[in-house]
C-alpha positions as CSV (number, residue, x, y, z in Angstrom):
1,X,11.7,39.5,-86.8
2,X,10.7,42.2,-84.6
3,X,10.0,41.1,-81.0
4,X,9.9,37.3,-81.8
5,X,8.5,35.4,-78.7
6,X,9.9,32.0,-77.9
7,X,6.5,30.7,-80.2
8,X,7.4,32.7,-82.9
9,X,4.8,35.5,-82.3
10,X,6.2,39.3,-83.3
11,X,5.0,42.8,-82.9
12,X,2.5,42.7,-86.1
13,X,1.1,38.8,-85.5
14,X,1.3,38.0,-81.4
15,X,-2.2,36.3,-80.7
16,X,-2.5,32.9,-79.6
17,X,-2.6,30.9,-82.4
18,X,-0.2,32.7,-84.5
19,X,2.7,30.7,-83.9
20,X,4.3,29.7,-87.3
21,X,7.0,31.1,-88.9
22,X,8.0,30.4,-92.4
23,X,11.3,30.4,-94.1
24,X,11.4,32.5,-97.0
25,X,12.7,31.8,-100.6
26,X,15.0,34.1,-101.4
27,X,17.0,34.6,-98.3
28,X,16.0,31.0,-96.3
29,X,16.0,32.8,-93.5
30,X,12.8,32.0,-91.0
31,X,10.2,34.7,-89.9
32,X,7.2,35.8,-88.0
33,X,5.5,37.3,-90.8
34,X,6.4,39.5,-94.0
35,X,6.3,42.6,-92.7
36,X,9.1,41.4,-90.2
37,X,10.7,39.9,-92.8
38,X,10.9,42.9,-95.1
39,X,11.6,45.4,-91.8
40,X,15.2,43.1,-91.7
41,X,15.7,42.2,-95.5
42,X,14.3,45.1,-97.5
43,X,17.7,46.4,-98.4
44,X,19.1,43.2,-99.8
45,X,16.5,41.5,-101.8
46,X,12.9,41.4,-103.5
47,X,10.8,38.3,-101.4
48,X,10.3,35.6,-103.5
49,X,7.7,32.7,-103.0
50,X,8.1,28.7,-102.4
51,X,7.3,27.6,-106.0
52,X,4.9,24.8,-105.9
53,X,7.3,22.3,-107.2
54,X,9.6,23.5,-104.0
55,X,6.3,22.4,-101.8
56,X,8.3,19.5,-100.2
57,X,11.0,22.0,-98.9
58,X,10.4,22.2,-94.6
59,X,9.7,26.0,-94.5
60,X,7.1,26.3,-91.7
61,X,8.3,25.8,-88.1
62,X,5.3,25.5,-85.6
63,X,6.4,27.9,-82.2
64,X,5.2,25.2,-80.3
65,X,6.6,22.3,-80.8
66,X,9.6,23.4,-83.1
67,X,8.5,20.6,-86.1
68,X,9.6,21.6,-89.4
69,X,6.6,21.5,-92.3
70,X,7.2,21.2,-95.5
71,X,4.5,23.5,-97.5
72,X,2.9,21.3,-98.5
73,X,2.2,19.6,-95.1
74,X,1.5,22.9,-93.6
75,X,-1.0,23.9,-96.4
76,X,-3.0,20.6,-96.0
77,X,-2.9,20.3,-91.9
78,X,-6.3,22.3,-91.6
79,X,-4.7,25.2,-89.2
80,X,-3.1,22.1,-86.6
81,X,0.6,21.4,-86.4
82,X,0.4,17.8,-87.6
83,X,2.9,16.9,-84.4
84,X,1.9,18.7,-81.7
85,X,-1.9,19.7,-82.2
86,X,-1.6,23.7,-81.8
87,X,-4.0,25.0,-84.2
88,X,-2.8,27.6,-85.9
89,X,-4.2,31.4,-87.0
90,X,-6.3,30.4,-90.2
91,X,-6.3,33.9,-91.3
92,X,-2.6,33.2,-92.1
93,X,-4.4,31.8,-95.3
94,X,-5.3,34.8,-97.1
95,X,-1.4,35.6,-96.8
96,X,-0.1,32.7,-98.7
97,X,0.5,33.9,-101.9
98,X,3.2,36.4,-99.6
99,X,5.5,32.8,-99.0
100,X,4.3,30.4,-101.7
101,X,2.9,30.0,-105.1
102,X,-1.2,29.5,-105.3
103,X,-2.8,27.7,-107.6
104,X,-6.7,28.2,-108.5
105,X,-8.6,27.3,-105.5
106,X,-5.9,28.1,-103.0
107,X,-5.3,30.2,-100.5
């Protein structure tokens, strides 16, 4: 990503709680945020989302305390790294469908 900070923060998400980044699909490589993501990858591949039967894969790294999340976890932890108790930007939410699959009611 651009500018990464040691918690994971980059140029386009550097605030206090944003301090995930997420390993994406179709490359597994880890990120700060999509736009990051696509400023590095755009000439190799289309993004492509966690599917939700891939919501056990550890994709979500907390800047923090370095745990790995599985989707899943980090969908359900409420904004909190399960581990280390950082909360986490809950705006990130209304991005999910950018790293995994939503159902109805989601995201």
């Amino acid at each position: 990503g651009e500018s990464v900070t040691p918690l994971t923060q980059c140029a386009h998400w550097h605030f206090d709680l944003d301090i995930i980044a997420i390993k994406h699909a179709s490359c597994q490589k880890f990120d700060a945020c999509i736009s990051c993501h696509n400023a590095s990858e755009s000439a190799h591949h289309v993004p492509e989302v966690w599917q939700k039967d891939q919501r056990d894969v550890k994709a979500v790294l907390c800047g923090v305390c370095k745990d790995l999340l599985s989707v899943s976890e980090y969908m359900a932890c409420g904004s909190r790294c399960p581990r280390c108790g950082k909360g986490f930007n809950s705006g990130r939410k209304g991005h999910w469908a950018l790293y995994f699959e939503i159902g109805k009611g989601e995201g």
